[in-house]
Amino acid sequence: MVVSKEVVAVGDPLVDLSVTLDQEMLRDIRKETGDDEFELGGRQAVSPEFLTGLVQRLRSRGMDVKRCAGGSASNMAKALAQLRRMDNEPEESGFFGARGLDDLGRYFGEAMESKGVRTMGPVREGHTTGTCLCLVSRETGQRTMRTCNGASATVSASDWPPKEIDGGGVGHVHVEGYLFRDPGMMEKIFETMKSAGAGGSFP
């Protein structure tokens, strides 16, 4: 049952993958991709196939690829739930976003639930769950990130509001700035806030 003080974060659900490796291996990985524009450092958007191949190369070399549920809005929801848990208050934290019907999507939902955050939003068959791979240099700490938004990029105004909050009951809506790419969805979110008398934040 939804309670009046629930905070719902809206954004791109990503599974963060991270691995620490030395500079020489980073250079080798870059050569193996065959991508002349593969630059060390910074962040680039890539296809699901490119990202999957990159992760497979790392694992074939025996690298420990760690994972966690990520994305700025979901991180905020997790932090809020944990703070409320520490204060012995009801967690009352939710997250909305589109995931793929795949192993990473299931992992994301389970990881969020374990932190006291209930997940909402469409699960897309035939789409991969958004993923960000972070290659961390052991020598310098420099991060090289490759991101595929996957299913998260498919969310639209027709997906809002989720059935869990339709009819009110939400006290605050926190929206990632990326969601302003869809004016129609933002308009519907504002309508939800207005009808529920809810606050909002838009970093």
PDB file of C-alpha atoms in Angstrom:
ATOM      1  CA  MET A   1       0.000   0.000   0.000  1.00  0.00           C
ATOM      2  CA  VAL A   2       1.362   3.419  -0.971  1.00  0.00           C
ATOM      3  CA  VAL A   3       1.646   5.953   1.836  1.00  0.00           C
ATOM      4  CA  SER A   4       1.417   9.710   1.575  1.00  0.00           C
ATOM      5  CA  LYS A   5       5.080  10.362   2.379  1.00  0.00           C
ATOM      6  CA  GLU A   6       6.546   8.141  -0.309  1.00  0.00           C
ATOM      7  CA  VAL A   7       9.323   9.636  -2.412  1.00  0.00           C
ATOM      8  CA  VAL A   8       9.513   8.370  -5.990  1.00  0.00           C
ATOM      9  CA  ALA A   9      12.712   8.851  -7.991  1.00  0.00           C
ATOM     10  CA  VAL A  10      12.378   8.839 -11.775  1.00  0.00           C
ATOM     11  CA  GLY A  11      15.317   8.178 -14.062  1.00  0.00           C
ATOM     12  CA  ASP A  12      17.471   5.797 -16.049  1.00  0.00           C
ATOM     13  CA  PRO A  13      18.074   2.473 -14.273  1.00  0.00           C
ATOM     14  CA  LEU A  14      21.642   1.369 -14.942  1.00  0.00           C
ATOM     15  CA  VAL A  15      23.690  -1.561 -13.753  1.00  0.00           C
ATOM     16  CA  ASP A  16      27.180  -0.275 -13.010  1.00  0.00           C
ATOM     17  CA  LEU A  17      29.984  -2.673 -13.885  1.00  0.00           C
ATOM     18  CA  SER A  18      33.477  -1.842 -12.674  1.00  0.00           C
ATOM     19  CA  VAL A  19      36.900  -3.412 -13.005  1.00  0.00           C
ATOM     20  CA  THR A  20      40.369  -2.255 -11.956  1.00  0.00           C
ATOM     21  CA  LEU A  21      43.234  -3.016 -14.321  1.00  0.00           C
ATOM     22  CA  ASP A  22      46.671  -1.733 -15.195  1.00  0.00           C
ATOM     23  CA  GLN A  23      47.460   0.706 -17.996  1.00  0.00           C
ATOM     24  CA  GLU A  24      49.060  -1.932 -20.212  1.00  0.00           C
ATOM     25  CA  MET A  25      45.933  -4.088 -20.136  1.00  0.00           C
ATOM     26  CA  LEU A  26      43.803  -1.029 -20.835  1.00  0.00           C
ATOM     27  CA  ARG A  27      45.857  -0.369 -23.957  1.00  0.00           C
ATOM     28  CA  ASP A  28      45.565  -4.021 -24.992  1.00  0.00           C
ATOM     29  CA  ILE A  29      41.793  -3.957 -24.539  1.00  0.00           C
ATOM     30  CA  ARG A  30      41.593  -0.818 -26.669  1.00  0.00           C
ATOM     31  CA  LYS A  31      43.529  -2.520 -29.479  1.00  0.00           C
ATOM     32  CA  GLU A  32      41.337  -5.627 -29.302  1.00  0.00           C
ATOM     33  CA  THR A  33      38.148  -3.628 -29.773  1.00  0.00           C
ATOM     34  CA  GLY A  34      39.353  -2.466 -33.179  1.00  0.00           C
ATOM     35  CA  ASP A  35      37.839   0.932 -32.416  1.00  0.00           C
ATOM     36  CA  ASP A  36      40.224   3.715 -33.477  1.00  0.00           C
ATOM     37  CA  GLU A  37      38.168   6.213 -31.464  1.00  0.00           C
ATOM     38  CA  PHE A  38      38.392   4.236 -28.220  1.00  0.00           C
ATOM     39  CA  GLU A  39      39.893   6.874 -25.936  1.00  0.00           C
ATOM     40  CA  LEU A  40      41.075   6.270 -22.403  1.00  0.00           C
ATOM     41  CA  GLY A  41      39.290   8.435 -19.871  1.00  0.00           C
ATOM     42  CA  GLY A  42      35.899  10.091 -20.081  1.00  0.00           C
ATOM     43  CA  ARG A  43      32.550   8.604 -21.005  1.00  0.00           C
ATOM     44  CA  GLN A  44      31.177   7.411 -24.336  1.00  0.00           C
ATOM     45  CA  ALA A  45      27.874   5.885 -25.414  1.00  0.00           C
ATOM     46  CA  VAL A  46      28.198   2.467 -27.076  1.00  0.00           C
ATOM     47  CA  SER A  47      25.941  -0.241 -28.472  1.00  0.00           C
ATOM     48  CA  PRO A  48      24.791  -3.255 -26.414  1.00  0.00           C
ATOM     49  CA  GLU A  49      26.897  -5.522 -28.635  1.00  0.00           C
ATOM     50  CA  PHE A  50      30.052  -3.463 -28.125  1.00  0.00           C
ATOM     51  CA  LEU A  51      29.579  -3.371 -24.360  1.00  0.00           C
ATOM     52  CA  THR A  52      28.840  -7.100 -24.126  1.00  0.00           C
ATOM     53  CA  GLY A  53      31.945  -7.896 -26.158  1.00  0.00           C
ATOM     54  CA  LEU A  54      34.076  -5.655 -23.964  1.00  0.00           C
ATOM     55  CA  VAL A  55      32.859  -7.334 -20.767  1.00  0.00           C
ATOM     56  CA  GLN A  56      33.490 -10.761 -22.278  1.00  0.00           C
ATOM     57  CA  ARG A  57      37.074  -9.767 -23.136  1.00  0.00           C
ATOM     58  CA  LEU A  58      37.660  -8.653 -19.546  1.00  0.00           C
ATOM     59  CA  ARG A  59      36.242 -11.852 -18.070  1.00  0.00           C
ATOM     60  CA  SER A  60      38.218 -14.018 -20.489  1.00  0.00           C
ATOM     61  CA  ARG A  61      41.334 -12.425 -19.000  1.00  0.00           C
ATOM     62  CA  GLY A  62      40.217 -13.420 -15.514  1.00  0.00           C
ATOM     63  CA  MET A  63      39.231  -9.897 -14.471  1.00  0.00           C
ATOM     64  CA  ASP A  64      36.823  -9.486 -11.556  1.00  0.00           C
ATOM     65  CA  VAL A  65      33.936  -7.424 -12.941  1.00  0.00           C
ATOM     66  CA  LYS A  66      31.928  -6.064 -10.011  1.00  0.00           C
ATOM     67  CA  ARG A  67      28.351  -4.858 -10.375  1.00  0.00           C
ATOM     68  CA  CYS A  68      25.815  -2.758  -8.507  1.00  0.00           C
ATOM     69  CA  ALA A  69      22.514  -1.023  -9.216  1.00  0.00           C
ATOM     70  CA  GLY A  70      23.276   2.495 -10.414  1.00  0.00           C
ATOM     71  CA  GLY A  71      21.947   5.615 -12.087  1.00  0.00           C
ATOM     72  CA  SER A  72      21.712   8.951 -10.277  1.00  0.00           C
ATOM     73  CA  ALA A  73      17.993   8.763  -9.439  1.00  0.00           C
ATOM     74  CA  SER A  74      18.200   5.188  -8.183  1.00  0.00           C
ATOM     75  CA  ASN A  75      21.230   6.082  -6.066  1.00  0.00           C
ATOM     76  CA  MET A  76      19.223   8.879  -4.484  1.00  0.00           C
ATOM     77  CA  ALA A  77      16.334   6.489  -3.759  1.00  0.00           C
ATOM     78  CA  LYS A  78      18.684   3.976  -2.143  1.00  0.00           C
ATOM     79  CA  ALA A  79      20.337   6.654  -0.011  1.00  0.00           C
ATOM     80  CA  LEU A  80      16.972   7.972   1.173  1.00  0.00           C
ATOM     81  CA  ALA A  81      15.735   4.495   2.084  1.00  0.00           C
ATOM     82  CA  GLN A  82      18.918   3.801   4.024  1.00  0.00           C
ATOM     83  CA  LEU A  83      18.700   7.087   5.928  1.00  0.00           C
ATOM     84  CA  ARG A  84      15.115   6.373   6.884  1.00  0.00           C
ATOM     85  CA  ARG A  85      16.071   2.854   7.943  1.00  0.00           C
ATOM     86  CA  MET A  86      18.811   4.258  10.186  1.00  0.00           C
ATOM     87  CA  ASP A  87      16.244   6.558  11.818  1.00  0.00           C
ATOM     88  CA  ASN A  88      13.845   3.629  12.280  1.00  0.00           C
ATOM     89  CA  GLU A  89      11.341   5.271   9.952  1.00  0.00           C
ATOM     90  CA  PRO A  90       9.368   3.569   7.170  1.00  0.00           C
ATOM     91  CA  GLU A  91      11.586   3.463   4.093  1.00  0.00           C
ATOM     92  CA  GLU A  92       8.859   4.636   1.709  1.00  0.00           C
ATOM     93  CA  SER A  93      11.173   5.067  -1.259  1.00  0.00           C
ATOM     94  CA  GLY A  94      10.375   4.118  -4.841  1.00  0.00           C
ATOM     95  CA  PHE A  95      12.123   4.182  -8.194  1.00  0.00           C
ATOM     96  CA  PHE A  96      10.589   4.405 -11.672  1.00  0.00           C
ATOM     97  CA  GLY A  97      12.380   3.558 -14.900  1.00  0.00           C
ATOM     98  CA  ALA A  98      12.381   1.142 -17.845  1.00  0.00           C
ATOM     99  CA  ARG A  99      14.457  -2.047 -17.661  1.00  0.00           C
ATOM    100  CA  GLY A 100      15.054  -4.913 -20.028  1.00  0.00           C
ATOM    101  CA  LEU A 101      13.623  -8.385 -19.566  1.00  0.00           C
ATOM    102  CA  ASP A 102      17.054  -9.890 -18.905  1.00  0.00           C
ATOM    103  CA  ASP A 103      19.396 -11.012 -16.138  1.00  0.00           C
ATOM    104  CA  LEU A 104      20.663  -7.491 -15.478  1.00  0.00           C
ATOM    105  CA  GLY A 105      17.101  -6.205 -15.216  1.00  0.00           C
ATOM    106  CA  ARG A 106      16.257  -8.860 -12.647  1.00  0.00           C
ATOM    107  CA  TYR A 107      19.457  -8.091 -10.780  1.00  0.00           C
ATOM    108  CA  PHE A 108      18.641  -4.371 -10.721  1.00  0.00           C
ATOM    109  CA  GLY A 109      15.195  -4.983  -9.234  1.00  0.00           C
ATOM    110  CA  GLU A 110      16.481  -7.383  -6.590  1.00  0.00           C
ATOM    111  CA  ALA A 111      19.350  -5.071  -5.638  1.00  0.00           C
ATOM    112  CA  MET A 112      16.997  -2.112  -5.236  1.00  0.00           C
ATOM    113  CA  GLU A 113      14.481  -4.099  -3.195  1.00  0.00           C
ATOM    114  CA  SER A 114      17.289  -5.287  -0.895  1.00  0.00           C
ATOM    115  CA  LYS A 115      18.028  -1.627  -0.114  1.00  0.00           C
ATOM    116  CA  GLY A 116      14.409  -0.858   0.726  1.00  0.00           C
ATOM    117  CA  VAL A 117      13.435   0.634  -2.651  1.00  0.00           C
ATOM    118  CA  ARG A 118      10.521  -0.749  -4.601  1.00  0.00           C
ATOM    119  CA  THR A 119      10.878  -0.609  -8.365  1.00  0.00           C
ATOM    120  CA  MET A 120       8.203   0.508 -10.797  1.00  0.00           C
ATOM    121  CA  GLY A 121       8.005   0.978 -14.528  1.00  0.00           C
ATOM    122  CA  PRO A 122       7.996  -1.093 -17.702  1.00  0.00           C
ATOM    123  CA  VAL A 123      10.132  -4.159 -18.283  1.00  0.00           C
ATOM    124  CA  ARG A 124      10.846  -4.306 -22.020  1.00  0.00           C
ATOM    125  CA  GLU A 125      11.078  -7.618 -23.782  1.00  0.00           C
ATOM    126  CA  GLY A 126      13.747  -7.589 -26.482  1.00  0.00           C
ATOM    127  CA  HIS A 127      15.707  -4.758 -24.858  1.00  0.00           C
ATOM    128  CA  THR A 128      18.808  -4.852 -22.692  1.00  0.00           C
ATOM    129  CA  THR A 129      18.943  -3.176 -19.309  1.00  0.00           C
ATOM    130  CA  GLY A 130      21.000   0.008 -19.269  1.00  0.00           C
ATOM    131  CA  THR A 131      24.625  -0.586 -18.305  1.00  0.00           C
ATOM    132  CA  CYS A 132      27.692   1.510 -17.518  1.00  0.00           C
ATOM    133  CA  LEU A 133      31.114  -0.152 -17.584  1.00  0.00           C
ATOM    134  CA  CYS A 134      33.821   1.682 -15.650  1.00  0.00           C
ATOM    135  CA  LEU A 135      37.450   0.721 -16.334  1.00  0.00           C
ATOM    136  CA  VAL A 136      39.613   2.047 -13.494  1.00  0.00           C
ATOM    137  CA  SER A 137      43.360   2.450 -13.969  1.00  0.00           C
ATOM    138  CA  ARG A 138      45.249   0.797 -11.123  1.00  0.00           C
ATOM    139  CA  GLU A 139      48.148   3.254 -11.515  1.00  0.00           C
ATOM    140  CA  THR A 140      46.322   6.572 -11.868  1.00  0.00           C
ATOM    141  CA  GLY A 141      42.719   5.966 -10.805  1.00  0.00           C
ATOM    142  CA  GLN A 142      41.552   7.370 -14.148  1.00  0.00           C
ATOM    143  CA  ARG A 143      38.119   6.122 -15.145  1.00  0.00           C
ATOM    144  CA  THR A 144      37.182   5.079 -18.664  1.00  0.00           C
ATOM    145  CA  MET A 145      33.405   4.672 -18.916  1.00  0.00           C
ATOM    146  CA  ARG A 146      31.336   3.080 -21.648  1.00  0.00           C
ATOM    147  CA  THR A 147      27.567   3.369 -21.337  1.00  0.00           C
ATOM    148  CA  CYS A 148      24.578   1.811 -23.069  1.00  0.00           C
ATOM    149  CA  ASN A 149      21.220   3.210 -21.953  1.00  0.00           C
ATOM    150  CA  GLY A 150      19.351   0.235 -23.372  1.00  0.00           C
ATOM    151  CA  ALA A 151      15.723  -0.056 -22.301  1.00  0.00           C
ATOM    152  CA  SER A 152      15.890   3.094 -20.180  1.00  0.00           C
ATOM    153  CA  ALA A 153      15.873   5.201 -23.353  1.00  0.00           C
ATOM    154  CA  THR A 154      12.476   3.766 -24.352  1.00  0.00           C
ATOM    155  CA  VAL A 155      10.487   5.213 -21.459  1.00  0.00           C
ATOM    156  CA  SER A 156       7.790   7.632 -22.590  1.00  0.00           C
ATOM    157  CA  ALA A 157       4.727   9.563 -21.471  1.00  0.00           C
ATOM    158  CA  SER A 158       2.539   6.505 -22.088  1.00  0.00           C
ATOM    159  CA  ASP A 159       4.350   4.719 -19.243  1.00  0.00           C
ATOM    160  CA  TRP A 160       3.418   7.340 -16.632  1.00  0.00           C
ATOM    161  CA  PRO A 161       1.998   7.181 -14.027  1.00  0.00           C
ATOM    162  CA  PRO A 162       2.879   3.677 -12.874  1.00  0.00           C
ATOM    163  CA  LYS A 163      -0.057   1.761 -11.413  1.00  0.00           C
ATOM    164  CA  GLU A 164       1.616   1.796  -7.994  1.00  0.00           C
ATOM    165  CA  ILE A 165       1.044   5.537  -7.588  1.00  0.00           C
ATOM    166  CA  ASP A 166      -1.856   6.161  -9.968  1.00  0.00           C
ATOM    167  CA  GLY A 167      -4.506   8.005  -7.996  1.00  0.00           C
ATOM    168  CA  GLY A 168      -2.138   9.775  -5.612  1.00  0.00           C
ATOM    169  CA  GLY A 169      -0.235   8.772  -2.522  1.00  0.00           C
ATOM    170  CA  VAL A 170       3.144  10.169  -3.513  1.00  0.00           C
ATOM    171  CA  GLY A 171       4.680  12.921  -1.410  1.00  0.00           C
ATOM    172  CA  HIS A 172       7.678  13.905  -3.548  1.00  0.00           C
ATOM    173  CA  VAL A 173       8.903  13.184  -7.073  1.00  0.00           C
ATOM    174  CA  HIS A 174      12.622  13.394  -7.832  1.00  0.00           C
ATOM    175  CA  VAL A 175      13.363  13.484 -11.574  1.00  0.00           C
ATOM    176  CA  GLU A 176      16.702  13.128 -13.361  1.00  0.00           C
ATOM    177  CA  GLY A 177      17.439  16.031 -15.652  1.00  0.00           C
ATOM    178  CA  TYR A 178      17.753  13.599 -18.582  1.00  0.00           C
ATOM    179  CA  LEU A 179      13.988  13.044 -18.450  1.00  0.00           C
ATOM    180  CA  PHE A 180      13.419  16.573 -19.755  1.00  0.00           C
ATOM    181  CA  ARG A 181      14.218  15.065 -23.155  1.00  0.00           C
ATOM    182  CA  ASP A 182      10.549  14.010 -23.178  1.00  0.00           C
ATOM    183  CA  PRO A 183       8.310  17.077 -22.606  1.00  0.00           C
ATOM    184  CA  GLY A 184       5.175  14.918 -22.753  1.00  0.00           C
ATOM    185  CA  MET A 185       6.329  12.745 -19.892  1.00  0.00           C
ATOM    186  CA  MET A 186       7.411  15.720 -17.827  1.00  0.00           C
ATOM    187  CA  GLU A 187       3.977  17.264 -18.297  1.00  0.00           C
ATOM    188  CA  LYS A 188       2.342  14.105 -16.951  1.00  0.00           C
ATOM    189  CA  ILE A 189       4.741  14.008 -13.996  1.00  0.00           C
ATOM    190  CA  PHE A 190       3.836  17.616 -13.173  1.00  0.00           C
ATOM    191  CA  GLU A 191       0.158  16.653 -13.335  1.00  0.00           C
ATOM    192  CA  THR A 192       0.768  13.844 -10.851  1.00  0.00           C
ATOM    193  CA  MET A 193       2.586  16.203  -8.506  1.00  0.00           C
ATOM    194  CA  LYS A 194      -0.169  18.783  -8.723  1.00  0.00           C
ATOM    195  CA  SER A 195      -3.002  16.331  -8.092  1.00  0.00           C
ATOM    196  CA  ALA A 196      -1.132  14.734  -5.158  1.00  0.00           C
ATOM    197  CA  GLY A 197       0.088  18.017  -3.693  1.00  0.00           C
ATOM    198  CA  ALA A 198       3.596  16.573  -3.943  1.00  0.00           C
ATOM    199  CA  GLY A 199       6.932  18.315  -3.933  1.00  0.00           C
ATOM    200  CA  GLY A 200       9.537  17.848  -6.603  1.00  0.00           C
ATOM    201  CA  SER A 201      13.257  18.099  -7.360  1.00  0.00           C
ATOM    202  CA  PHE A 202      14.884  18.249 -10.791  1.00  0.00           C
ATOM    203  CA  PRO A 203      18.701  18.152 -10.617  1.00  0.00           C
TER     204      PRO A 203
END
